[in-house]
Coordinates of C-alpha atoms in Angstrom, one line a residue:
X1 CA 38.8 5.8 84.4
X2 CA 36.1 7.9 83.6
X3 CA 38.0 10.6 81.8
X4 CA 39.8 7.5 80.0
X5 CA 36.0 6.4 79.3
X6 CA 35.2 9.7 77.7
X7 CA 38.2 9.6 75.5
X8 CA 37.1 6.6 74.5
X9 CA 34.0 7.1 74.0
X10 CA 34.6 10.8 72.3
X11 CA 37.1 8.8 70.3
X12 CA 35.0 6.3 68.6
X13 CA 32.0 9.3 68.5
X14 CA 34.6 11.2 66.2
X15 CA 35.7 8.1 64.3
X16 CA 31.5 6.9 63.9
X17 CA 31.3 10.9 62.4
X18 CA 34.3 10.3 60.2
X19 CA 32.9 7.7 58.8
X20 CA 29.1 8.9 58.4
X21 CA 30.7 12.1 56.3
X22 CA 32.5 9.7 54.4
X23 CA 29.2 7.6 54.2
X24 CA 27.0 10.5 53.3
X25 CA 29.8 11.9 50.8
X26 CA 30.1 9.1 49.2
X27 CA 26.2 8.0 48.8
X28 CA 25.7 11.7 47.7
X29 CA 28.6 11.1 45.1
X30 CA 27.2 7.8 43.9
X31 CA 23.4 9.2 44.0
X32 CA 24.8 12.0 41.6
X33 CA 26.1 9.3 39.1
X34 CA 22.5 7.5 39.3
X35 CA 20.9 10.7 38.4
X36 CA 23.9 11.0 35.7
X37 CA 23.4 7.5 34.2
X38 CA 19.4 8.1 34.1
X39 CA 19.9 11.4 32.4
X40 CA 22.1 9.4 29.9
X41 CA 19.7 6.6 29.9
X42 CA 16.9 9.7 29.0
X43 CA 18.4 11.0 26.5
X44 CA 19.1 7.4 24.7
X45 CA 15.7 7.1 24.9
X46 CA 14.7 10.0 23.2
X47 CA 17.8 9.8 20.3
X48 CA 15.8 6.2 19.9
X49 CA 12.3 7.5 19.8
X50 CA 13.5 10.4 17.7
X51 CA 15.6 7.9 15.1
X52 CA 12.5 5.3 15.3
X53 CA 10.5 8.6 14.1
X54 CA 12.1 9.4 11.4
X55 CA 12.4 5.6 10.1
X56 CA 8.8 5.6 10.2
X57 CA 8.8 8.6 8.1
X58 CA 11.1 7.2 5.8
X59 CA 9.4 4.0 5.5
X60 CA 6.0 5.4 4.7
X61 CA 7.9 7.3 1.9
X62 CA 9.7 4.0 0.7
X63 CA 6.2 2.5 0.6
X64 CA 4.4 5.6 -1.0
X65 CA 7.2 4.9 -3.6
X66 CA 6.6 1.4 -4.1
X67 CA 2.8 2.0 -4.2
X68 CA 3.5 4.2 -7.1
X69 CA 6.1 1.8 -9.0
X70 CA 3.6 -1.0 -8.3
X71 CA 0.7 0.9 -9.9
X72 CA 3.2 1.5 -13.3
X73 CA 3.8 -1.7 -13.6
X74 CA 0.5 -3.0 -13.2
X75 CA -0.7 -0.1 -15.9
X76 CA 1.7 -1.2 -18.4
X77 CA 0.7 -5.1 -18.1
X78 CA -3.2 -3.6 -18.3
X79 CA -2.0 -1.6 -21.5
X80 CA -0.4 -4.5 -23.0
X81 CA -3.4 -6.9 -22.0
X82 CA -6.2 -4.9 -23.6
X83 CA -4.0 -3.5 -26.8
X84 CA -3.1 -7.6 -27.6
X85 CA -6.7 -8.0 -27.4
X86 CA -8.2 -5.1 -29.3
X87 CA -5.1 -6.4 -31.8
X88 CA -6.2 -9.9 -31.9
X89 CA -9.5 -8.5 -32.4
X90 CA -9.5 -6.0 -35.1
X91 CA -7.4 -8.8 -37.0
X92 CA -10.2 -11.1 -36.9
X93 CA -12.9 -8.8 -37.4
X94 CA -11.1 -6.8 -40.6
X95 CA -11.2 -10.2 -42.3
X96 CA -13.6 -11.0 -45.0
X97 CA -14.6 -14.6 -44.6
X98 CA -15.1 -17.0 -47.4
X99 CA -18.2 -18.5 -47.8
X100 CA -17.3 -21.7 -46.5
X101 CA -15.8 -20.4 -43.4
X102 CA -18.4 -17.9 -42.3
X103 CA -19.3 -20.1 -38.9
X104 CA -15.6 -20.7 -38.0
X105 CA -15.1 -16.8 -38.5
X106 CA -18.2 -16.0 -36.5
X107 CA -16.8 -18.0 -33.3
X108 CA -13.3 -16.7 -33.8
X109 CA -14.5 -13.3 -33.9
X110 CA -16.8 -13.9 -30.7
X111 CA -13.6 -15.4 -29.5
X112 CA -11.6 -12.7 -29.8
X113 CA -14.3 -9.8 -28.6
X114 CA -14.8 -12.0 -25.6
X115 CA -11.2 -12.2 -25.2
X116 CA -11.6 -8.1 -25.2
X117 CA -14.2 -8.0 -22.7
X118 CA -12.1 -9.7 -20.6
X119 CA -9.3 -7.4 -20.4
X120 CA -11.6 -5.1 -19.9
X121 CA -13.1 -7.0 -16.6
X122 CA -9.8 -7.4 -15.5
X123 CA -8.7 -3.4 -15.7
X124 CA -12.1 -2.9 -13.4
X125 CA -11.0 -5.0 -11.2
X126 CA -7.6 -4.1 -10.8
X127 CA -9.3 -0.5 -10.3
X128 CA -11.5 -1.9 -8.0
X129 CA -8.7 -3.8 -5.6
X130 CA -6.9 -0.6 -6.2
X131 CA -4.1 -1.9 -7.8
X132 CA -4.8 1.6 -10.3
X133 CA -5.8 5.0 -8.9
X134 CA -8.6 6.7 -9.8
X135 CA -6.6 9.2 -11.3
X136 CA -5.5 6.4 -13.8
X137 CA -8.1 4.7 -14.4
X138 CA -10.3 8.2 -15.5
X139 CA -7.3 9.7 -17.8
X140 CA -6.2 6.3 -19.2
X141 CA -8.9 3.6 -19.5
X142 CA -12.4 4.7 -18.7
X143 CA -13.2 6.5 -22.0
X144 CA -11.3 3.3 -23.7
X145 CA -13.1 1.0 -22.0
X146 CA -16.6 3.2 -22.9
X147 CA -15.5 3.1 -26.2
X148 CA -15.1 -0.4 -26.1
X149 CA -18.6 -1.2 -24.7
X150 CA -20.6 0.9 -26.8
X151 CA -19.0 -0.7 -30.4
X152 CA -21.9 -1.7 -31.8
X153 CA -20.3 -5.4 -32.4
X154 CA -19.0 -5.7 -28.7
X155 CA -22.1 -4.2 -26.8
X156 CA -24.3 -7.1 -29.0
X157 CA -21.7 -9.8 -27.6
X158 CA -21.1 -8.0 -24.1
X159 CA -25.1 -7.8 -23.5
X160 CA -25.0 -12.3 -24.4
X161 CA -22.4 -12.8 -21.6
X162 CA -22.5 -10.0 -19.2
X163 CA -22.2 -12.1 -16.2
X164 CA -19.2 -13.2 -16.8
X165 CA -17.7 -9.8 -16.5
X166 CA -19.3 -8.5 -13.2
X167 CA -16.5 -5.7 -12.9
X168 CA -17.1 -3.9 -15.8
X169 CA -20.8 -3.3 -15.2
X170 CA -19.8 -2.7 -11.0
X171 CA -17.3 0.0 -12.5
X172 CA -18.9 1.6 -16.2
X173 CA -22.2 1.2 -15.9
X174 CA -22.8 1.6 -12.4
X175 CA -24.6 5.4 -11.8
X176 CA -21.1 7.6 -11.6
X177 CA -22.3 8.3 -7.4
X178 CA -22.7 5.0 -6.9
X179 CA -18.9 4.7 -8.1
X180 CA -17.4 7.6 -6.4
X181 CA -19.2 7.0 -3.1
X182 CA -18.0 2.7 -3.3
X183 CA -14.6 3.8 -4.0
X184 CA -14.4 6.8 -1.6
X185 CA -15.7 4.0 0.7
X186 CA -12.7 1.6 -0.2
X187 CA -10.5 4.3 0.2
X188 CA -11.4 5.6 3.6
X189 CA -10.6 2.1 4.9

């Protein structure tokens, strides 16, 4: 009985071993495809982080773009706002009136200078919301608008109603510094 114990007992010893190997064989073979689907997972990670990357880069771009495209449009409505105007203006002012008329001439010609003045106002202040880059604004309108200003017809009607048209004295006739360091300012933000 006692040898028939030990066999017994060596028996299910052998068969508790058989299955602890297969146990441990097995956990190691599943722990290897953990670590397999977290290297997978890792490198999903990383294609995503790396893709997300570069469709950041490719959206600052796109938006660079549309920065630029915005700007030409909003220079070519500028352009065509102040060249109506200095139009309408030089139309009015190249008249002779008659002697009758000389009063209704005098307020159509204020009219239309005012009507300058403020496309003039409104090119500072798409300059100033920077709508139009600096670069613009110097090569295309700043010596225009100058120009503008110091006629000796539209400086007399300018000086009347200045405050109406607080971007044009915040952009030309502030001290140049004071400009550069306001926009630098703007632009740093």
């Amino acid at each position: 009985m006692a040898t028939f114990i030990s066999i017994f007992l060596a028996f299910v010893a052998a068969c508790i071993s058989v299955f602890a190997m297969f146990s441990v064989k097995k956990s190691s073979e599943t722990g290897d495809n953990h670590l397999d689907e977290i290297m997978r997972l890792k490198q999903q990670v990383n294609e995503t982080n790396d893709r997300l990357s570069q469709l950041k880069h490719e959206h600052n771009a796109l938006l660079e773009q549309f920065k630029r495209l915005q700007e030409v449009s909003i220079n070519n409505d500028m352009q065509v706002l102040l060249n109506t105007a200095i139009k309408d203006y030089n139309e009015i002012a190249s008249v002779t009136p008659e002697e009758g008329n000389i009063g209704k001439h005098e307020r159509q010609r204020k009219q239309a200078a005012e009507k300058v003045l403020q496309a003039c106002n409104e090119v500072c202040q798409r300059f100033i919301a920077e709508d139009l880059s600096h670069n613009t604004f110097a090569s295309v309108y700043k010596s225009q608008l100058q120009d503008i200003l110091n006629s000796d017809d539209l400086k007399e009607i300018y000086t009347s109603v200045k405050g109406k048209y607080p971007y044009i004295e915040r952009v030309l006739l502030a001290p140049t510094d004071d400009l550069l360091s306001e926009y630098n300012q703007i632009s740093a933000n």
